Amino acid sequence: GENVEQHPSTLSVQEGDSAVIKCTYSDSASNYFPWYKQELGKRPQLIIDIRSNVGEKKDQRIAVTLNKTAKHFSLHITETQPEDSAVYFCAASIDGAGSYQLTFGKGTKLSVIP
Amino acid sequence: NAGVTQTPKFQVLKTGQSMTLQCAQDMNHEYMSWYRQDPGMGLRLIHYSVGAGITDQGEVPNGYNVSRSTTEDFPLRLLSAAPSQTSVYFCASSYVGTGEWAYNSPLHFGNGTRLTVT
């Protein structure tokens, strides 16, 4: 099955700096890559996703890049704010092969220091 | 829309007891799933369903049963609770599209159930 590795496991940045979280996946058939944000004690919520037919997607201060050849994708947060502090999960989906499972990375705890 | 509703929010069980975690969604989503979240382990898929009457196993199905008799409900049953099942459980649902992106739709999570087995 699919295996998703996520790095780093913890990340501390100063407010206003950028944060980058990286994920690699193992199955070249994966074609959907969402990112979820989970605040302390809350449920995960989708913040951005990317499909394999595009290389980059932006939404205000958040961007995701995808390199299909290297099988890795990254989350970029610019101008970080204290409310960005949370655990971020990447995920990959092997769609089109009869499997509907979304495999998650183990998460990155982001701390934004005011 | 209430979205995805999970009950109970907290539960303490003794080893060997059984219970059912309830999940309901009002978005008419075909796909529903159960995940468990353990520290440092991310979210791991237990069981999922792509429609009423259809269920399948995920990554960690042992010790859990599911059924899907309606589109709205997807209960998770713990048959004989073990301390290893102490975790936070999330139910999630999504729309099932058509064509190339048939199952690549965002998951909507419930608020979770924190289960402790002593």
Short mmCIF file of N, CA and C in Angstrom, two decimals, chain A:
data_model
loop_
_atom_site.label_atom_id
_atom_site.label_comp_id
_atom_site.label_asym_id
_atom_site.label_seq_id
_atom_site.Cartn_x
_atom_site.Cartn_y
_atom_site.Cartn_z
N GLY A 1 0.81 -1.20 0.00
CA GLY A 1 0.00 0.00 0.00
C GLY A 1 0.83 1.25 0.00
N GLU A 2 0.16 2.37 -0.03
CA GLU A 2 0.80 3.67 -0.04
C GLU A 2 1.48 3.94 1.30
N ASN A 3 2.61 4.65 1.25
CA ASN A 3 3.32 5.08 2.44
C ASN A 3 3.66 6.56 2.29
N VAL A 4 3.28 7.35 3.26
CA VAL A 4 3.52 8.79 3.22
C VAL A 4 4.43 9.18 4.38
N GLU A 5 5.56 9.76 4.04
CA GLU A 5 6.52 10.23 5.04
C GLU A 5 6.43 11.76 5.12
N GLN A 6 6.42 12.31 6.32
CA GLN A 6 6.26 13.74 6.51
C GLN A 6 7.38 14.26 7.41
N HIS A 7 7.95 15.41 7.00
CA HIS A 7 9.05 16.01 7.76
C HIS A 7 8.94 17.53 7.73
N PRO A 8 9.34 18.23 8.79
CA PRO A 8 9.79 17.66 10.06
C PRO A 8 8.60 17.29 10.94
N SER A 9 8.84 16.66 12.06
CA SER A 9 7.74 16.33 12.96
C SER A 9 7.37 17.53 13.82
N THR A 10 8.32 18.42 14.08
CA THR A 10 8.04 19.67 14.78
C THR A 10 8.78 20.79 14.07
N LEU A 11 8.18 21.97 14.12
CA LEU A 11 8.74 23.13 13.43
C LEU A 11 8.37 24.38 14.21
N SER A 12 9.37 25.17 14.57
CA SER A 12 9.13 26.44 15.25
C SER A 12 9.65 27.57 14.38
N VAL A 13 8.84 28.58 14.19
CA VAL A 13 9.23 29.74 13.38
C VAL A 13 8.81 31.01 14.10
N GLN A 14 9.50 32.08 13.78
CA GLN A 14 9.12 33.39 14.30
C GLN A 14 7.94 33.93 13.48
N GLU A 15 7.08 34.63 14.16
CA GLU A 15 5.95 35.26 13.47
C GLU A 15 6.46 36.09 12.31
N GLY A 16 5.81 35.90 11.15
CA GLY A 16 6.22 36.65 9.96
C GLY A 16 7.13 35.88 9.04
N ASP A 17 7.81 34.86 9.59
CA ASP A 17 8.68 34.02 8.76
C ASP A 17 7.84 33.01 7.98
N SER A 18 8.51 32.30 7.08
CA SER A 18 7.84 31.25 6.30
C SER A 18 8.07 29.88 6.93
N ALA A 19 7.14 28.98 6.66
CA ALA A 19 7.25 27.60 7.13
C ALA A 19 7.05 26.66 5.94
N VAL A 20 7.87 25.61 5.90
CA VAL A 20 7.76 24.63 4.83
C VAL A 20 7.70 23.22 5.43
N ILE A 21 6.73 22.46 5.02
CA ILE A 21 6.56 21.08 5.46
C ILE A 21 6.60 20.19 4.22
N LYS A 22 7.37 19.12 4.31
CA LYS A 22 7.58 18.28 3.13
C LYS A 22 7.05 16.87 3.34
N CYS A 23 6.51 16.30 2.27
CA CYS A 23 6.01 14.92 2.31
C CYS A 23 6.47 14.16 1.07
N THR A 24 6.75 12.90 1.26
CA THR A 24 7.03 12.02 0.14
C THR A 24 6.03 10.87 0.16
N TYR A 25 5.74 10.35 -1.02
CA TYR A 25 4.82 9.22 -1.11
C TYR A 25 5.48 8.12 -1.93
N SER A 26 4.96 6.92 -1.80
CA SER A 26 5.64 5.78 -2.40
C SER A 26 5.01 5.29 -3.70
N ASP A 27 3.70 5.47 -3.84
CA ASP A 27 3.02 4.89 -4.99
C ASP A 27 2.81 5.93 -6.08
N SER A 28 3.41 5.69 -7.23
CA SER A 28 3.32 6.65 -8.33
C SER A 28 1.90 6.79 -8.87
N ALA A 29 0.99 5.88 -8.48
CA ALA A 29 -0.41 5.98 -8.92
C ALA A 29 -1.19 7.03 -8.13
N SER A 30 -0.67 7.50 -7.02
CA SER A 30 -1.37 8.51 -6.23
C SER A 30 -1.56 9.77 -7.05
N ASN A 31 -2.76 10.35 -6.97
CA ASN A 31 -3.04 11.52 -7.81
C ASN A 31 -3.81 12.62 -7.08
N TYR A 32 -3.97 12.50 -5.77
CA TYR A 32 -4.67 13.54 -5.01
C TYR A 32 -3.95 13.73 -3.69
N PHE A 33 -3.60 14.99 -3.37
CA PHE A 33 -2.74 15.27 -2.22
C PHE A 33 -3.32 16.42 -1.41
N PRO A 34 -4.10 16.12 -0.39
CA PRO A 34 -4.67 17.17 0.46
C PRO A 34 -3.79 17.45 1.68
N TRP A 35 -3.97 18.63 2.24
CA TRP A 35 -3.34 19.01 3.49
C TRP A 35 -4.43 19.38 4.49
N TYR A 36 -4.28 18.87 5.72
CA TYR A 36 -5.24 19.16 6.77
C TYR A 36 -4.55 19.85 7.94
N LYS A 37 -5.27 20.76 8.55
CA LYS A 37 -4.80 21.48 9.74
C LYS A 37 -5.64 21.05 10.92
N GLN A 38 -4.98 20.72 12.02
CA GLN A 38 -5.70 20.32 13.22
C GLN A 38 -5.23 21.16 14.40
N GLU A 39 -6.09 22.04 14.85
CA GLU A 39 -5.79 22.82 16.04
C GLU A 39 -6.00 21.95 17.27
N LEU A 40 -5.39 22.34 18.36
CA LEU A 40 -5.40 21.54 19.58
C LEU A 40 -6.83 21.23 20.04
N GLY A 41 -7.12 19.94 20.16
CA GLY A 41 -8.43 19.50 20.63
C GLY A 41 -9.54 19.59 19.59
N LYS A 42 -9.18 19.93 18.36
CA LYS A 42 -10.20 20.10 17.32
C LYS A 42 -10.10 18.99 16.26
N ARG A 43 -10.99 19.02 15.33
CA ARG A 43 -10.96 18.06 14.25
C ARG A 43 -10.07 18.55 13.11
N PRO A 44 -9.52 17.64 12.31
CA PRO A 44 -8.75 18.06 11.13
C PRO A 44 -9.66 18.76 10.12
N GLN A 45 -9.12 19.79 9.50
CA GLN A 45 -9.87 20.50 8.48
C GLN A 45 -8.98 20.73 7.27
N LEU A 46 -9.55 20.52 6.10
CA LEU A 46 -8.81 20.72 4.85
C LEU A 46 -8.42 22.17 4.69
N ILE A 47 -7.15 22.41 4.34
CA ILE A 47 -6.74 23.79 4.08
C ILE A 47 -6.40 23.99 2.61
N ILE A 48 -5.92 22.98 1.94
CA ILE A 48 -5.60 23.08 0.53
C ILE A 48 -5.37 21.68 -0.01
N ASP A 49 -5.62 21.49 -1.29
CA ASP A 49 -5.34 20.20 -1.92
C ASP A 49 -4.82 20.43 -3.32
N ILE A 50 -4.16 19.42 -3.86
CA ILE A 50 -3.61 19.53 -5.20
C ILE A 50 -3.79 18.18 -5.90
N ARG A 51 -4.04 18.26 -7.19
CA ARG A 51 -4.20 17.03 -7.97
C ARG A 51 -2.99 16.89 -8.88
N SER A 52 -2.79 15.69 -9.38
CA SER A 52 -1.54 15.39 -10.07
C SER A 52 -1.41 16.06 -11.43
N ASN A 53 -2.45 16.73 -11.89
CA ASN A 53 -2.35 17.39 -13.19
C ASN A 53 -1.84 18.83 -13.08
N VAL A 54 -1.54 19.27 -11.84
CA VAL A 54 -0.97 20.61 -11.66
C VAL A 54 0.28 20.51 -10.78
N GLY A 55 1.17 21.49 -10.90
CA GLY A 55 2.40 21.44 -10.13
C GLY A 55 2.39 22.34 -8.91
N GLU A 56 1.48 23.33 -8.89
CA GLU A 56 1.46 24.27 -7.78
C GLU A 56 0.06 24.85 -7.64
N LYS A 57 -0.30 25.13 -6.40
CA LYS A 57 -1.59 25.75 -6.14
C LYS A 57 -1.44 26.70 -4.96
N LYS A 58 -2.05 27.89 -5.06
CA LYS A 58 -1.93 28.88 -4.00
C LYS A 58 -3.30 29.30 -3.50
N ASP A 59 -3.34 29.63 -2.21
CA ASP A 59 -4.54 30.20 -1.61
C ASP A 59 -4.08 31.17 -0.53
N GLN A 60 -4.01 32.43 -0.89
CA GLN A 60 -3.56 33.49 0.00
C GLN A 60 -2.15 33.18 0.50
N ARG A 61 -1.97 32.95 1.80
CA ARG A 61 -0.61 32.73 2.34
C ARG A 61 -0.16 31.27 2.26
N ILE A 62 -0.99 30.42 1.73
CA ILE A 62 -0.69 28.99 1.69
C ILE A 62 -0.48 28.55 0.24
N ALA A 63 0.53 27.73 0.02
CA ALA A 63 0.77 27.17 -1.30
C ALA A 63 1.22 25.73 -1.15
N VAL A 64 0.91 24.93 -2.14
CA VAL A 64 1.38 23.55 -2.18
C VAL A 64 2.03 23.31 -3.53
N THR A 65 3.17 22.62 -3.51
CA THR A 65 3.85 22.26 -4.73
C THR A 65 3.93 20.74 -4.83
N LEU A 66 3.94 20.23 -6.04
CA LEU A 66 3.98 18.80 -6.28
C LEU A 66 5.03 18.48 -7.32
N ASN A 67 5.89 17.52 -7.01
CA ASN A 67 6.88 17.02 -7.95
C ASN A 67 6.59 15.53 -8.14
N LYS A 68 5.90 15.21 -9.22
CA LYS A 68 5.50 13.82 -9.46
C LYS A 68 6.69 12.92 -9.73
N THR A 69 7.69 13.45 -10.39
CA THR A 69 8.86 12.64 -10.73
C THR A 69 9.57 12.18 -9.45
N ALA A 70 9.74 13.11 -8.52
CA ALA A 70 10.42 12.79 -7.27
C ALA A 70 9.46 12.23 -6.23
N LYS A 71 8.18 12.25 -6.51
CA LYS A 71 7.14 11.78 -5.59
C LYS A 71 7.21 12.52 -4.26
N HIS A 72 7.24 13.84 -4.33
CA HIS A 72 7.13 14.60 -3.11
C HIS A 72 6.31 15.85 -3.32
N PHE A 73 5.70 16.33 -2.25
CA PHE A 73 4.90 17.54 -2.28
C PHE A 73 5.12 18.30 -0.97
N SER A 74 4.96 19.60 -1.05
CA SER A 74 5.30 20.46 0.08
C SER A 74 4.22 21.49 0.33
N LEU A 75 4.10 21.87 1.59
CA LEU A 75 3.21 22.94 2.02
C LEU A 75 4.06 24.14 2.41
N HIS A 76 3.72 25.31 1.86
CA HIS A 76 4.44 26.53 2.16
C HIS A 76 3.46 27.52 2.80
N ILE A 77 3.82 28.02 3.96
CA ILE A 77 3.02 29.05 4.62
C ILE A 77 3.90 30.29 4.75
N THR A 78 3.47 31.37 4.15
CA THR A 78 4.24 32.63 4.24
C THR A 78 3.62 33.55 5.29
N GLU A 79 4.44 34.50 5.75
CA GLU A 79 4.00 35.50 6.73
C GLU A 79 3.22 34.85 7.88
N THR A 80 3.84 33.87 8.52
CA THR A 80 3.15 33.09 9.53
C THR A 80 2.62 33.96 10.67
N GLN A 81 1.48 33.51 11.20
CA GLN A 81 0.81 34.21 12.29
C GLN A 81 0.58 33.22 13.44
N PRO A 82 0.41 33.71 14.66
CA PRO A 82 0.20 32.78 15.79
C PRO A 82 -0.95 31.80 15.55
N GLU A 83 -1.98 32.21 14.84
CA GLU A 83 -3.11 31.32 14.58
C GLU A 83 -2.78 30.20 13.60
N ASP A 84 -1.60 30.25 13.00
CA ASP A 84 -1.15 29.13 12.15
C ASP A 84 -0.61 27.98 12.99
N SER A 85 -0.41 28.21 14.28
CA SER A 85 0.09 27.15 15.16
C SER A 85 -0.92 26.02 15.22
N ALA A 86 -0.49 24.82 14.86
CA ALA A 86 -1.38 23.66 14.78
C ALA A 86 -0.55 22.46 14.32
N VAL A 87 -1.21 21.32 14.21
CA VAL A 87 -0.59 20.15 13.60
C VAL A 87 -1.10 20.05 12.16
N TYR A 88 -0.18 19.89 11.24
CA TYR A 88 -0.52 19.80 9.83
C TYR A 88 -0.25 18.37 9.33
N PHE A 89 -1.22 17.84 8.60
CA PHE A 89 -1.10 16.50 8.04
C PHE A 89 -1.16 16.56 6.52
N CYS A 90 -0.23 15.87 5.88
CA CYS A 90 -0.34 15.67 4.45
C CYS A 90 -0.98 14.30 4.22
N ALA A 91 -1.48 14.09 3.03
CA ALA A 91 -2.11 12.80 2.71
C ALA A 91 -2.01 12.56 1.21
N ALA A 92 -2.15 11.29 0.87
CA ALA A 92 -2.13 10.90 -0.54
C ALA A 92 -3.20 9.86 -0.79
N SER A 93 -3.77 9.93 -1.97
CA SER A 93 -4.85 9.02 -2.33
C SER A 93 -4.51 8.30 -3.62
N ILE A 94 -4.71 6.98 -3.60
CA ILE A 94 -4.50 6.16 -4.80
C ILE A 94 -5.86 5.95 -5.44
N ASP A 95 -6.30 6.89 -6.21
CA ASP A 95 -7.59 6.78 -6.85
C ASP A 95 -7.44 6.14 -8.22
N GLY A 96 -8.54 5.50 -8.67
CA GLY A 96 -8.51 4.92 -10.00
C GLY A 96 -8.01 3.50 -10.03
N ALA A 97 -7.59 2.98 -8.86
CA ALA A 97 -7.08 1.61 -8.83
C ALA A 97 -7.98 0.72 -7.99
N GLY A 98 -9.21 1.17 -7.77
CA GLY A 98 -10.14 0.39 -6.98
C GLY A 98 -9.93 0.55 -5.49
N SER A 99 -9.07 1.46 -5.10
CA SER A 99 -8.82 1.69 -3.68
C SER A 99 -9.20 3.11 -3.35
N TYR A 100 -9.91 3.32 -2.27
CA TYR A 100 -10.39 4.65 -1.92
C TYR A 100 -9.76 5.15 -0.63
N GLN A 101 -8.63 4.57 -0.27
CA GLN A 101 -8.02 4.91 1.00
C GLN A 101 -7.17 6.16 0.89
N LEU A 102 -7.34 7.05 1.86
CA LEU A 102 -6.50 8.24 1.98
C LEU A 102 -5.47 7.94 3.05
N THR A 103 -4.19 7.95 2.68
CA THR A 103 -3.11 7.65 3.62
C THR A 103 -2.50 8.95 4.11
N PHE A 104 -2.42 9.10 5.44
CA PHE A 104 -1.91 10.32 6.04
C PHE A 104 -0.46 10.17 6.47
N GLY A 105 0.26 11.28 6.44
CA GLY A 105 1.54 11.36 7.11
C GLY A 105 1.32 11.47 8.61
N LYS A 106 2.41 11.43 9.38
CA LYS A 106 2.29 11.41 10.83
C LYS A 106 2.13 12.78 11.45
N GLY A 107 2.20 13.81 10.64
CA GLY A 107 1.91 15.13 11.16
C GLY A 107 3.14 15.97 11.48
N THR A 108 2.98 17.29 11.39
CA THR A 108 4.01 18.27 11.76
C THR A 108 3.38 19.26 12.71
N LYS A 109 3.95 19.38 13.90
CA LYS A 109 3.47 20.37 14.85
C LYS A 109 4.19 21.68 14.59
N LEU A 110 3.44 22.66 14.12
CA LEU A 110 3.99 23.98 13.82
C LEU A 110 3.70 24.93 14.98
N SER A 111 4.74 25.56 15.48
CA SER A 111 4.60 26.58 16.51
C SER A 111 5.10 27.90 15.95
N VAL A 112 4.25 28.91 15.99
CA VAL A 112 4.61 30.24 15.52
C VAL A 112 4.82 31.11 16.76
N ILE A 113 6.04 31.58 16.91
CA ILE A 113 6.42 32.34 18.11
C ILE A 113 6.19 33.82 17.88
N PRO A 114 5.35 34.46 18.72
CA PRO A 114 5.06 35.89 18.51
C PRO A 114 6.29 36.75 18.74
#
